[in-house]
């Protein structure tokens, strides 16, 4: 008997459908040089001090004196302490409120296990689709909120128990302002709701928006903040993430749940993650982030020059672009692929209201972006 909730996850508008269409196109046209603006993965390798730390961790596992085995369900203490010292002690948190895990994709929906299955879950439309699909897989009741003209989720009239906010945003490329977040925190406090704040792109923030939701008054009472080493330190394949679960929400039951559901993130990945905070790693990581910013700025300017309506790309590595000629997302995807051998991500993958938009990622290389934009310009000139 298959979980009936899984049947609710639509196959029609997914990344897997886009991947399948690209695969079929490449198989039918093996001679074509297909380039991608869709890559959500990073293009900078892991920096050397982190690699060194992981080599050392591997060696430690080779003798029982330094061996590390079961037991660190919430993360190894040294990493939890490092995260606390660098990012959360100023908000008055303790190490007990920091949890290490193997990825924010997992964390963003596993946190639902803390709350009643009756809890009403609110996600944005469009938004990172995992919140909706992950909640559906857990048979939760999921509702969608539209975004306003600044791509910020509108505050509903009704009561919801769990609210997902993604800022800086995938896919819209914007970040919530202090005022936006204060409104949501006020709503959550009033409704006794919890905000699940996906903050994996915090490292890309350049403008004067909050880098953490805990900069907002009252957030410590109602918000769980999720962060990941994936994008900032190229851990997309290595896997390590962390989150803050404030005591004011609960840590007692969550610890019990976690001991029973998770045996901890990989020791090697955690030792690598600890080294992310070394000054030399931070210096090199900032260079990588500068590279991504340059790339996204180049893409942004090039699309604007071609007359596209472009959003985002300042505080997040994504552009959210309106499809030309009133095309729907899939039509636009087809047009880019078949006319120019370029892959974009159809906006509808992120929710029905994302139709009519497409997403462009700045996490690839500048060389790749330049090739794509030259091809796009040539195509425009040839028409
Ligand atoms: N949250 C958002 C908004 C993302 O865009 C992504 C990855 O693209 C993730 C979470 C997944 O992060 P992780 O690699 O830590 O699972």
Short mmCIF file of C-alpha atoms and ligand atoms in Angstrom, two decimals:
data_model
loop_
_atom_site.label_atom_id
_atom_site.label_comp_id
_atom_site.label_asym_id
_atom_site.label_seq_id
_atom_site.Cartn_x
_atom_site.Cartn_y
_atom_site.Cartn_z
CA UNK A 1 0.00 0.00 0.00
CA UNK A 2 1.76 3.13 -1.25
CA UNK A 3 1.47 6.27 0.86
CA UNK A 4 -1.52 8.00 -0.82
CA UNK A 5 -0.01 11.42 -0.08
CA UNK A 6 2.79 10.68 -2.51
CA UNK A 7 0.20 10.52 -5.26
CA UNK A 8 -0.59 14.17 -4.57
CA UNK A 9 2.90 15.25 -5.64
CA UNK A 10 2.34 16.33 -9.19
CA UNK A 11 4.71 14.93 -11.78
CA UNK A 12 3.55 17.47 -14.31
CA UNK A 13 5.57 20.42 -13.06
CA UNK A 14 8.81 19.13 -11.62
CA UNK A 15 12.57 19.29 -12.03
CA UNK A 16 12.46 15.66 -13.13
CA UNK A 17 10.18 16.53 -16.03
CA UNK A 18 12.59 19.30 -17.10
CA UNK A 19 15.55 16.89 -16.82
CA UNK A 20 13.72 14.29 -18.87
CA UNK A 21 12.92 16.79 -21.64
CA UNK A 22 16.58 17.90 -21.72
CA UNK A 23 17.79 14.29 -21.83
CA UNK A 24 15.42 13.44 -24.70
CA UNK A 25 16.50 16.55 -26.60
CA UNK A 26 20.20 15.73 -26.17
CA UNK A 27 19.63 12.13 -27.28
CA UNK A 28 17.79 13.31 -30.39
CA UNK A 29 20.49 15.94 -31.16
CA UNK A 30 23.84 14.56 -29.97
CA UNK A 31 25.70 17.11 -32.13
CA UNK A 32 24.28 20.12 -30.26
CA UNK A 33 26.24 22.01 -27.61
CA UNK A 34 23.50 22.41 -24.99
CA UNK A 35 24.36 24.99 -22.31
CA UNK A 36 22.60 25.46 -18.97
CA UNK A 37 21.45 28.51 -17.04
CA UNK A 38 19.57 26.24 -14.72
CA UNK A 39 22.34 24.72 -12.64
CA UNK A 40 21.52 25.00 -8.95
CA UNK A 41 24.82 23.33 -8.13
CA UNK A 42 28.01 25.24 -7.38
CA UNK A 43 30.98 25.67 -9.73
CA UNK A 44 33.75 26.40 -7.20
CA UNK A 45 35.49 23.48 -5.47
CA UNK A 46 35.83 23.08 -1.69
CA UNK A 47 38.61 25.33 -0.37
CA UNK A 48 41.97 23.75 0.66
CA UNK A 49 41.80 24.24 4.49
CA UNK A 50 38.49 22.34 4.53
CA UNK A 51 39.95 19.55 2.39
CA UNK A 52 42.95 19.33 4.77
CA UNK A 53 40.66 19.08 7.79
CA UNK A 54 38.80 16.23 6.16
CA UNK A 55 42.03 14.36 5.33
CA UNK A 56 42.93 14.64 9.00
CA UNK A 57 39.49 13.37 10.00
CA UNK A 58 39.94 10.34 7.75
CA UNK A 59 43.24 9.56 9.48
CA UNK A 60 41.62 9.88 12.90
CA UNK A 61 39.21 7.13 11.95
CA UNK A 62 42.12 4.76 11.34
CA UNK A 63 43.04 4.35 15.01
CA UNK A 64 40.73 3.66 17.93
CA UNK A 65 42.32 6.32 20.12
CA UNK A 66 40.92 9.08 17.88
CA UNK A 67 38.07 7.15 16.31
CA UNK A 68 34.61 8.71 16.29
CA UNK A 69 31.54 6.51 16.10
CA UNK A 70 27.90 6.66 17.14
CA UNK A 71 26.60 9.18 19.58
CA UNK A 72 26.59 12.67 18.12
CA UNK A 73 22.95 12.74 17.10
CA UNK A 74 22.77 16.54 17.18
CA UNK A 75 26.25 17.10 15.72
CA UNK A 76 29.73 16.88 17.21
CA UNK A 77 30.09 19.34 20.08
CA UNK A 78 33.07 21.18 18.59
CA UNK A 79 31.12 22.00 15.41
CA UNK A 80 27.99 23.04 17.31
CA UNK A 81 30.13 25.28 19.50
CA UNK A 82 31.91 26.80 16.47
CA UNK A 83 28.58 27.56 14.78
CA UNK A 84 27.28 29.09 18.00
CA UNK A 85 30.39 31.25 18.53
CA UNK A 86 30.48 32.55 14.95
CA UNK A 87 26.82 33.01 14.17
CA UNK A 88 24.42 32.72 17.07
CA UNK A 89 25.91 33.56 20.47
CA UNK A 90 25.17 37.26 19.91
CA UNK A 91 21.45 36.39 19.91
CA UNK A 92 21.80 34.69 23.31
CA UNK A 93 21.44 31.09 22.09
CA UNK A 94 23.25 28.14 23.68
CA UNK A 95 24.89 25.11 22.07
CA UNK A 96 21.85 23.06 23.03
CA UNK A 97 19.77 24.98 20.52
CA UNK A 98 22.11 24.28 17.57
CA UNK A 99 21.58 21.05 15.62
CA UNK A 100 23.80 19.69 12.84
CA UNK A 101 22.38 17.57 10.07
CA UNK A 102 23.04 16.29 6.55
CA UNK A 103 21.28 18.92 4.47
CA UNK A 104 18.59 21.57 4.56
CA UNK A 105 16.47 19.65 2.09
CA UNK A 106 16.08 17.03 4.82
CA UNK A 107 15.80 19.53 7.67
CA UNK A 108 13.19 21.73 6.01
CA UNK A 109 10.58 18.98 6.14
CA UNK A 110 11.81 16.74 8.96
CA UNK A 111 11.14 19.62 11.39
CA UNK A 112 7.43 18.95 10.76
CA UNK A 113 7.82 15.81 12.88
CA UNK A 114 7.97 18.07 15.91
CA UNK A 115 4.43 19.28 15.35
CA UNK A 116 0.98 17.78 15.22
CA UNK A 117 -0.04 16.18 11.91
CA UNK A 118 -3.07 18.46 12.18
CA UNK A 119 -0.91 21.58 11.89
CA UNK A 120 -1.80 23.76 8.91
CA UNK A 121 1.32 24.38 6.83
CA UNK A 122 1.63 27.52 4.70
CA UNK A 123 4.10 27.78 1.82
CA UNK A 124 4.57 30.53 -0.74
CA UNK A 125 3.62 30.22 -4.37
CA UNK A 126 6.14 30.30 -6.02
CA UNK A 127 8.67 28.88 -3.53
CA UNK A 128 11.31 26.14 -3.16
CA UNK A 129 9.02 23.20 -4.04
CA UNK A 130 10.49 20.83 -1.47
CA UNK A 131 8.52 22.45 1.39
CA UNK A 132 5.24 21.65 -0.27
CA UNK A 133 6.17 18.23 -1.62
CA UNK A 134 8.04 17.21 1.55
CA UNK A 135 5.06 18.19 3.70
CA UNK A 136 2.72 16.30 1.39
CA UNK A 137 4.94 13.22 1.64
CA UNK A 138 4.45 13.43 5.41
CA UNK A 139 0.67 13.70 4.87
CA UNK A 140 0.51 17.27 6.18
CA UNK A 141 -2.14 19.79 5.23
CA UNK A 142 -0.44 22.27 2.91
CA UNK A 143 -1.79 25.64 1.79
CA UNK A 144 -0.29 28.12 -0.64
CA UNK A 145 0.00 31.87 -0.16
CA UNK A 146 0.46 34.24 -3.09
CA UNK A 147 3.42 36.62 -3.17
CA UNK A 148 3.02 40.39 -3.43
CA UNK A 149 4.58 42.54 -6.17
CA UNK A 150 7.95 42.39 -4.35
CA UNK A 151 7.81 38.59 -4.20
CA UNK A 152 7.14 38.59 -0.47
CA UNK A 153 4.53 36.20 0.91
CA UNK A 154 1.29 38.02 1.76
CA UNK A 155 0.11 37.81 5.38
CA UNK A 156 -3.10 35.76 5.41
CA UNK A 157 -6.34 36.58 7.19
CA UNK A 158 -6.67 32.95 8.36
CA UNK A 159 -4.78 30.97 10.97
CA UNK A 160 -1.83 28.76 9.97
CA UNK A 161 0.48 26.86 12.30
CA UNK A 162 3.69 26.52 10.33
CA UNK A 163 4.92 29.08 7.83
CA UNK A 164 7.76 28.53 5.43
CA UNK A 165 9.78 31.57 4.47
CA UNK A 166 12.74 31.32 2.12
CA UNK A 167 14.98 34.37 2.29
CA UNK A 168 17.14 35.05 0.35
CA UNK A 169 14.76 33.38 -2.01
CA UNK A 170 15.05 30.50 -4.36
CA UNK A 171 13.58 31.03 -6.94
CA UNK A 172 12.73 34.75 -6.87
CA UNK A 173 16.24 35.96 -6.01
CA UNK A 174 15.01 38.61 -3.53
CA UNK A 175 15.37 38.85 0.26
CA UNK A 176 12.79 39.84 2.88
CA UNK A 177 13.29 43.28 4.42
CA UNK A 178 13.32 43.92 8.17
CA UNK A 179 9.74 45.22 7.96
CA UNK A 180 8.56 42.17 5.99
CA UNK A 181 10.05 39.84 8.57
CA UNK A 182 8.73 41.83 11.51
CA UNK A 183 5.21 41.53 10.05
CA UNK A 184 5.62 37.75 9.79
CA UNK A 185 7.07 37.40 13.28
CA UNK A 186 4.16 39.44 14.64
CA UNK A 187 1.72 37.17 12.80
CA UNK A 188 3.43 34.06 14.17
CA UNK A 189 3.40 35.38 17.74
CA UNK A 190 -0.24 36.35 17.48
CA UNK A 191 -1.28 33.01 15.96
CA UNK A 192 1.11 30.90 18.12
CA UNK A 193 2.58 29.69 14.84
CA UNK A 194 6.14 28.67 13.98
CA UNK A 195 8.17 30.13 11.12
CA UNK A 196 10.55 27.75 9.37
CA UNK A 197 13.09 30.21 8.00
CA UNK A 198 15.20 28.76 5.19
CA UNK A 199 18.29 30.91 5.19
CA UNK A 200 20.68 28.79 3.11
CA UNK A 201 21.58 31.75 0.88
CA UNK A 202 22.46 34.12 3.75
CA UNK A 203 26.06 34.34 2.52
CA UNK A 204 24.91 36.11 -0.67
CA UNK A 205 23.25 39.05 1.09
CA UNK A 206 24.72 42.38 -0.02
CA UNK A 207 22.02 44.90 0.86
CA UNK A 208 20.76 46.05 4.24
CA UNK A 209 18.33 43.18 4.88
CA UNK A 210 18.58 40.92 7.96
CA UNK A 211 21.15 38.15 7.64
CA UNK A 212 19.29 36.10 10.24
CA UNK A 213 15.65 36.13 11.32
CA UNK A 214 16.84 36.47 14.94
CA UNK A 215 17.67 40.11 14.18
CA UNK A 216 13.90 40.56 14.39
CA UNK A 217 12.30 41.19 17.76
CA UNK A 218 10.26 38.20 18.93
CA UNK A 219 11.78 35.74 16.42
CA UNK A 220 13.48 33.72 19.16
CA UNK A 221 10.00 32.82 20.39
CA UNK A 222 8.66 31.56 17.06
CA UNK A 223 11.29 30.85 14.38
CA UNK A 224 13.50 27.93 13.44
CA UNK A 225 16.39 29.03 11.21
CA UNK A 226 17.90 26.62 8.68
CA UNK A 227 21.37 27.01 7.20
CA UNK A 228 23.55 24.82 5.04
CA UNK A 229 27.19 24.47 4.03
CA UNK A 230 26.04 23.48 0.53
CA UNK A 231 26.21 26.76 -1.33
CA UNK A 232 28.58 28.78 0.85
CA UNK A 233 31.26 26.08 1.07
CA UNK A 234 30.42 23.80 -1.90
CA UNK A 235 29.14 20.94 0.28
CA UNK A 236 26.38 20.06 -2.20
CA UNK A 237 27.75 16.52 -2.58
CA UNK A 238 29.51 16.28 0.78
CA UNK A 239 26.34 17.14 2.81
CA UNK A 240 26.24 19.09 6.06
CA UNK A 241 23.72 21.59 7.41
CA UNK A 242 22.60 23.10 10.72
CA UNK A 243 19.62 24.80 12.25
CA UNK A 244 18.62 26.70 15.36
CA UNK A 245 15.67 25.36 17.30
CA UNK A 246 15.07 27.85 20.13
CA UNK A 247 14.28 26.45 23.57
CA UNK A 248 11.21 28.70 23.59
CA UNK A 249 9.75 26.46 20.88
CA UNK A 250 11.10 23.13 22.19
CA UNK A 251 14.34 21.22 22.41
CA UNK A 252 13.30 18.41 24.78
CA UNK A 253 10.92 16.57 22.45
CA UNK A 254 13.04 17.32 19.43
CA UNK A 255 16.09 15.69 21.02
CA UNK A 256 14.01 12.60 21.75
CA UNK A 257 12.73 12.55 18.18
CA UNK A 258 16.22 13.01 16.76
CA UNK A 259 17.82 10.21 18.78
CA UNK A 260 15.16 7.92 17.35
CA UNK A 261 15.29 9.15 13.77
CA UNK A 262 18.87 10.20 12.98
CA UNK A 263 22.35 8.89 13.70
CA UNK A 264 24.14 12.14 12.97
CA UNK A 265 25.87 13.66 9.96
CA UNK A 266 29.09 12.13 8.63
CA UNK A 267 32.04 12.79 10.96
CA UNK A 268 34.29 13.69 8.03
CA UNK A 269 31.79 16.22 6.67
CA UNK A 270 31.40 17.75 10.14
CA UNK A 271 35.16 18.14 10.60
CA UNK A 272 35.27 19.77 7.16
CA UNK A 273 32.39 22.05 8.19
CA UNK A 274 34.26 23.13 11.30
CA UNK A 275 37.17 24.22 9.11
CA UNK A 276 34.82 26.41 7.03
CA UNK A 277 35.03 28.94 9.89
CA UNK A 278 38.86 29.22 9.81
CA UNK A 279 40.00 32.70 8.72
CA UNK A 280 41.83 31.35 5.64
CA UNK A 281 38.77 29.35 4.57
CA UNK A 282 36.57 32.42 5.04
CA UNK A 283 38.92 34.50 2.89
CA UNK A 284 38.84 31.94 0.06
CA UNK A 285 35.07 31.43 0.38
CA UNK A 286 34.50 35.18 0.07
CA UNK A 287 36.45 35.05 -3.22
CA UNK A 288 34.12 32.33 -4.48
CA UNK A 289 31.07 34.35 -3.47
CA UNK A 290 32.49 37.38 -5.27
CA UNK A 291 32.78 35.21 -8.36
CA UNK A 292 29.12 34.19 -8.11
CA UNK A 293 28.08 37.82 -7.58
CA UNK A 294 30.03 38.90 -10.66
CA UNK A 295 28.40 36.14 -12.64
CA UNK A 296 24.87 36.98 -11.56
CA UNK A 297 25.46 40.71 -12.17
CA UNK A 298 26.72 39.95 -15.66
CA UNK A 299 23.66 37.79 -16.37
CA UNK A 300 21.34 40.39 -14.90
CA UNK A 301 22.76 43.23 -16.99
CA UNK A 302 22.77 41.11 -20.16
CA UNK A 303 19.11 40.11 -19.78
CA UNK A 304 18.10 43.69 -18.98
CA UNK A 305 19.97 44.90 -22.09
CA UNK A 306 17.97 42.43 -24.17
CA UNK A 307 14.75 43.93 -22.80
CA UNK A 308 13.75 41.22 -20.32
CA UNK A 309 11.90 41.99 -17.09
CA UNK A 310 14.45 40.82 -14.53
CA UNK A 311 14.07 40.45 -10.74
CA UNK A 312 16.46 39.42 -7.97
CA UNK A 313 20.17 38.69 -8.21
CA UNK A 314 21.34 41.16 -5.56
CA UNK A 315 20.98 39.18 -2.32
CA UNK A 316 20.57 35.72 -3.83
CA UNK A 317 22.30 33.91 -6.70
CA UNK A 318 19.11 33.69 -8.77
CA UNK A 319 17.31 35.82 -11.34
CA UNK A 320 13.57 35.56 -11.73
CA UNK A 321 12.70 36.63 -15.25
CA UNK A 322 9.38 37.11 -16.98
CA UNK A 323 9.04 34.92 -20.08
CA UNK A 324 9.11 36.93 -23.29
CA UNK A 325 6.09 37.29 -25.55
CA UNK A 326 3.64 36.23 -22.83
CA UNK A 327 4.85 32.66 -23.05
CA UNK A 328 4.00 30.16 -20.32
CA UNK A 329 6.94 28.62 -18.45
CA UNK A 330 7.03 25.34 -20.37
CA UNK A 331 6.61 27.05 -23.72
CA UNK A 332 9.51 29.33 -22.83
CA UNK A 333 11.61 26.36 -21.67
CA UNK A 334 10.95 24.71 -25.06
CA UNK A 335 11.78 27.88 -26.95
CA UNK A 336 15.16 28.34 -25.22
CA UNK A 337 16.03 24.67 -25.66
CA UNK A 338 14.94 24.15 -29.24
CA UNK A 339 15.85 27.56 -30.69
CA UNK A 340 19.09 28.19 -28.80
CA UNK A 341 20.14 24.96 -27.07
CA UNK A 342 19.91 26.75 -23.71
CA UNK A 343 18.42 25.25 -20.55
CA UNK A 344 16.42 27.47 -18.21
CA UNK A 345 14.26 26.42 -15.24
CA UNK A 346 10.50 26.90 -15.83
CA UNK A 347 8.96 29.04 -13.08
CA UNK A 348 5.94 26.78 -12.77
CA UNK A 349 8.13 24.15 -11.10
CA UNK A 350 8.08 26.44 -8.04
CA UNK A 351 4.29 26.76 -7.97
CA UNK A 352 1.38 27.55 -10.27
CA UNK A 353 1.83 31.30 -9.85
CA UNK A 354 5.41 30.90 -11.10
CA UNK A 355 4.00 30.26 -14.57
CA UNK A 356 5.09 32.96 -16.99
CA UNK A 357 8.53 33.22 -15.36
CA UNK A 358 11.80 31.36 -15.57
CA UNK A 359 14.73 31.06 -13.17
CA UNK A 360 18.36 31.65 -14.01
CA UNK A 361 21.17 30.58 -11.68
CA UNK A 362 24.37 32.51 -11.07
CA UNK A 363 26.15 29.58 -9.47
CA UNK A 364 27.74 28.46 -12.75
CA UNK A 365 30.89 29.90 -14.28
CA UNK A 366 31.23 33.31 -15.94
CA UNK A 367 32.68 31.63 -19.04
CA UNK A 368 29.51 29.54 -19.38
CA UNK A 369 27.31 32.61 -18.88
CA UNK A 370 29.24 34.58 -21.48
CA UNK A 371 28.83 31.80 -24.05
CA UNK A 372 25.11 31.65 -23.35
CA UNK A 373 24.52 35.38 -23.51
CA UNK A 374 26.46 35.67 -26.77
CA UNK A 375 24.30 32.93 -28.22
CA UNK A 376 21.15 34.66 -27.00
CA UNK A 377 22.26 38.01 -28.45
CA UNK A 378 23.08 36.40 -31.80
CA UNK A 379 19.64 34.80 -31.84
CA UNK A 380 17.98 38.16 -31.10
CA UNK A 381 19.98 39.88 -33.85
CA UNK A 382 19.12 37.15 -36.37
CA UNK A 383 15.40 37.66 -35.97
N1 LIG B 1 16.78 25.31 0.59
C1 LIG B 1 16.80 26.00 -0.55
C2 LIG B 1 16.02 27.24 -0.66
C3 LIG B 1 17.58 25.55 -1.63
O1 LIG B 1 17.59 26.25 -2.77
C4 LIG B 1 18.32 24.36 -1.50
C5 LIG B 1 19.13 23.84 -2.59
O2 LIG B 1 19.14 24.25 -3.70
C6 LIG B 1 18.24 23.67 -0.29
C7 LIG B 1 17.47 24.17 0.74
C8 LIG B 1 18.96 22.38 -0.11
O3 LIG B 1 20.07 22.51 0.68
P1 LIG B 1 20.96 21.26 1.09
O4 LIG B 1 21.95 21.05 -0.02
O5 LIG B 1 21.60 21.68 2.36
O6 LIG B 1 20.06 20.08 1.25
#
